[in-house]
Amino acid sequence: TSIPTINDEYYKQIFVLTQERLQVLLDNFKNKIDIVVIDEAQSISDEIRGMILQDCLDKISIQNPDAKYVFLAPGAEGFNDLADIIGIDTIHVEKTNLSPVVQNKIIIKVDPAKENNLQLSLLDNSNILSIGELTSTRGFANENTRLAAVALELGKDEGSLVYGTGAANAEDVAKQIASGLPLLENDSDLKELSKFIKKHVHKDYSLANLVLRGVGYHYGKMPSLLRETLEKNFTNNKLKFLVCTTTLFQGVNLPAKNVFIDTPTRGNRGEALDPASLWNFAGRAGRLGYAFSGNVYLIDYDDWETKPLDSKIDFKITSSFKKVINEDFDTVISRLDKNNHLGVSQYSNVDAAAGLLISRAAKGDLHNFLERSFRTIPDKSKLEIIEDATYSSLESLNIPHNILTLNWTVDPFGQERLYNRFIQKIKDGKIDELIPRHPSGNVYTNYVGVFSRINKYILNHNTSKFSNYLTAMALNWMRGKSLPEIISLSIAKKKEKNSTRPVNVDRAVREVFDFVEDNLRFKYVQLGKAYIDLLRQALIVNNQAEKAEEIYDFPLSLELGVSSIAGQVFIELGLSRISASYLENIIPNSNPTISTAKEWLRNNDYDSLNLPLTIYSELEDKGLL
C-alpha cells in the first residue's frame, strides 16, 4: 500500500511498499521489523533510490540486529555488498542457471537485394548456426519499419513483446504494427479496454484505437491501472503485441511466446543498456505454465555495436552509495562544502551521497555507518577524510540537526535557506501565508507561495511562470481531478500558445504523465515533506506549536493524487488512483475507516452501481468484493 496504517491492535503486520514509503514508515514506526523481503534486490545499485534502500536496510539492522532478510534478484551476483549493509559476514545464496523452458535466440538478417527474405540463424552462446531463409509477401528493406515488419511476420499468432527504446518510440512501433492488422470489431474485452482508455486518459489517445487491433504499448509513467489492464489483456491473449520500454525489464512477471529486440540501447541518445537488463527482458520468452519454449528474435544483431546476448551476463549488485564514494570521492568532498552550493540545485547522485553522510553525522552514527558500508575498504584514511569533511559541513549548517536526519535526499544547504526564511517570516508575524492548506477551496495563492518558496530557497531557482503552472497542475492532481480533465487543460494551454498548429495528443498525454510522475509524485513529494518538516520545527522553536497543527500534509496528497479521506482509504486498500477517485464519489460516507470501506465494498449491489468493468476487475483482483 502507499500509506500503511500502523495499528497497535495487531500482533503482527505485513507492509508491502517502496523504499520511499519504507523510509517514511521507519521515521514513525517504533517496533522492531523481524523479516524483510526485498524483491529486485539489484535495485540497491539504482542511484538515489538505491541509497534510500540502503539507508532503510541499515536502520532496520540497527533497530533489530536479529532481523532476517530474503533478497530476490534475477541472475545476480555480488550479494556481499548487501551483507555489509545489514552487518553480517556472508549471505547464503541459492542460485540456479537452469531454465524450465527452452529459449531460442534467433538472429534476423535482411539482405537489401532480397528484401522479401529473412535470413534466420540460431545464436548458441557466441556460436551462430544457420537455420535457413523465410520468404514473405512483405518487404523488410526499410530499417525504420523493419522491427514492426518482422514482428508482424513472426509473432502475430501468439503473445509477442516488442522492445521500444522510449515511450515515443514504443508508440510509433505499436502504430506500425497495428497498421498491418485487422480491426477486431467483435471482441467485447478489447472494446471495453478501448472505452476505459478514452474515459480515463483521453478520447483521442492513440492507444484506445490500437487495442482494437490487438496491439498495445506500455511505459513506466502510465497510470498503474492502465499498465495493469494492458498486462492483463496481454496475458489473456487479447492483445497479441505489447510494445514496451525498459520498465518491463524487471518487476512485472509478464511471459510471452516471442520477444523482439532490434537494439541494445535506450532513449533518443542511444545510451547502452545494461546487458543484464537485456537478458532479463529476453527471459520473458517462454515461462513455465505458459509456454514450454520461447523465441527471442534479435533483428540486425550482426550490426549491433555490442553483442550482449552472446553469453549470459548477471546483474552485479553494488551499493549505489559505495559506488559514488569510490568513483567520485573528490566531488563528494567538494559538495560537502557550503560554498559550493550557491548556484541552482541539481541534486545529483553525488549530492545525495553527501546528504546521506550529513544526515548520519546529525544522527551521531556516521563513523559506524561508514564502517558498515566499507568493511573491506583497503584505504581507511579515506573514511577519515569523509568524516572530517562531513562534520565540518554539519557545523556550518544553522539548522536543527533532527531535521537533517529526515530529508537527506533534499539539499541540506537549501533546507537551511528555507528554514531561515521561515524564521524571518514568523518573526514578521506572517505565519498564516506560510502554512499549506487543504487543496479544496480558494487556495491557489497559498500554494503559489508554497511552491515559489521551495523553488527559490531549496532549489535556488524560481520563475513565476513555472511556479504558477506547477500550482495549477498540483491542485488539480491533489483534488482528484481526472486525467482527461488535466490533459485537456494542458492541450488547451498549448492551443493558446499556438492556435494554428494542431496539438499532438499522444505527446501531450506523455508530457502530463511525465510531469505527474517526475514532479508531482516524486520530486515535489520529497521537497514538500522537507517544507512541512522545516516549517513545523520553525513554528515550535518560536512558541507557535498550535499553528503547526494547521499544516496540511500536501506531500501525501501529491503522491496519491487525492486529498479526501475516502480517496486515501481506498488507495490504502491497494486500489489505483483511478478507482479511488471513482469510488470516493459514490460511497455515502466522506470519512470511512479501512474496515467500513471494506464492508461497503463487499456488501454492495454492483449491478445498480454500474461500475466500469476495469474498476470492477481491479476490486476483484484485490480481493475486495
mmCIF file with all atom_site columns, C-alpha atoms in Angstrom, residues 188-203 207-209 211-212 612-614:
data_model
loop_
_atom_site.group_PDB
_atom_site.id
_atom_site.type_symbol
_atom_site.label_atom_id
_atom_site.label_alt_id
_atom_site.label_comp_id
_atom_site.label_asym_id
_atom_site.label_entity_id
_atom_site.label_seq_id
_atom_site.pdbx_PDB_ins_code
_atom_site.Cartn_x
_atom_site.Cartn_y
_atom_site.Cartn_z
_atom_site.occupancy
_atom_site.B_iso_or_equiv
_atom_site.pdbx_formal_charge
_atom_site.auth_seq_id
_atom_site.auth_comp_id
_atom_site.auth_asym_id
_atom_site.auth_atom_id
_atom_site.pdbx_PDB_model_num
ATOM 1  C CA . SER A 1 188 ? -16.038 -7.198 -26.323 1.00 0.00 ? 188 SER A CA 1
ATOM 2  C CA . ASP A 1 189 ? -12.988 -7.232 -24.000 1.00 0.00 ? 189 ASP A CA 1
ATOM 3  C CA . LEU A 1 190 ? -10.950 -5.034 -26.348 1.00 0.00 ? 190 LEU A CA 1
ATOM 4  C CA . LYS A 1 191 ? -13.926 -2.721 -26.824 1.00 0.00 ? 191 LYS A CA 1
ATOM 5  C CA . GLU A 1 192 ? -14.185 -2.368 -23.050 1.00 0.00 ? 192 GLU A CA 1
ATOM 6  C CA . LEU A 1 193 ? -10.432 -1.671 -22.850 1.00 0.00 ? 193 LEU A CA 1
ATOM 7  C CA . SER A 1 194 ? -10.696 0.983  -25.559 1.00 0.00 ? 194 SER A CA 1
ATOM 8  C CA . LYS A 1 195 ? -13.648 2.581  -23.781 1.00 0.00 ? 195 LYS A CA 1
ATOM 9  C CA . PHE A 1 196 ? -11.698 2.617  -20.499 1.00 0.00 ? 196 PHE A CA 1
ATOM 10 C CA . ILE A 1 197 ? -8.710  4.361  -22.135 1.00 0.00 ? 197 ILE A CA 1
ATOM 11 C CA . LYS A 1 198 ? -10.919 7.027  -23.730 1.00 0.00 ? 198 LYS A CA 1
ATOM 12 C CA . LYS A 1 199 ? -12.752 7.686  -20.477 1.00 0.00 ? 199 LYS A CA 1
ATOM 13 C CA . HIS A 1 200 ? -9.804  7.651  -18.079 1.00 0.00 ? 200 HIS A CA 1
ATOM 14 C CA . VAL A 1 201 ? -6.926  9.007  -20.206 1.00 0.00 ? 201 VAL A CA 1
ATOM 15 C CA . HIS A 1 202 ? -8.160  10.934 -23.260 1.00 0.00 ? 202 HIS A CA 1
ATOM 16 C CA . LYS A 1 203 ? -10.676 10.343 -26.014 1.00 0.00 ? 203 LYS A CA 1
ATOM 17 C CA . LEU A 1 207 ? -3.791  3.623  -27.606 1.00 0.00 ? 207 LEU A CA 1
ATOM 18 C CA . ALA A 1 208 ? -7.601  3.473  -27.493 1.00 0.00 ? 208 ALA A CA 1
ATOM 19 C CA . ASN A 1 209 ? -7.712  2.669  -31.217 1.00 0.00 ? 209 ASN A CA 1
ATOM 20 C CA . VAL A 1 211 ? -6.022  -2.022 -28.751 1.00 0.00 ? 211 VAL A CA 1
ATOM 21 C CA . LEU A 1 212 ? -8.958  -2.669 -31.095 1.00 0.00 ? 212 LEU A CA 1
ATOM 22 C CA . PRO A 1 612 ? -16.775 0.363  -15.228 1.00 0.00 ? 612 PRO A CA 1
ATOM 23 C CA . LEU A 1 613 ? -15.580 -3.185 -15.904 1.00 0.00 ? 613 LEU A CA 1
ATOM 24 C CA . THR A 1 614 ? -11.913 -2.270 -15.410 1.00 0.00 ? 614 THR A CA 1
#
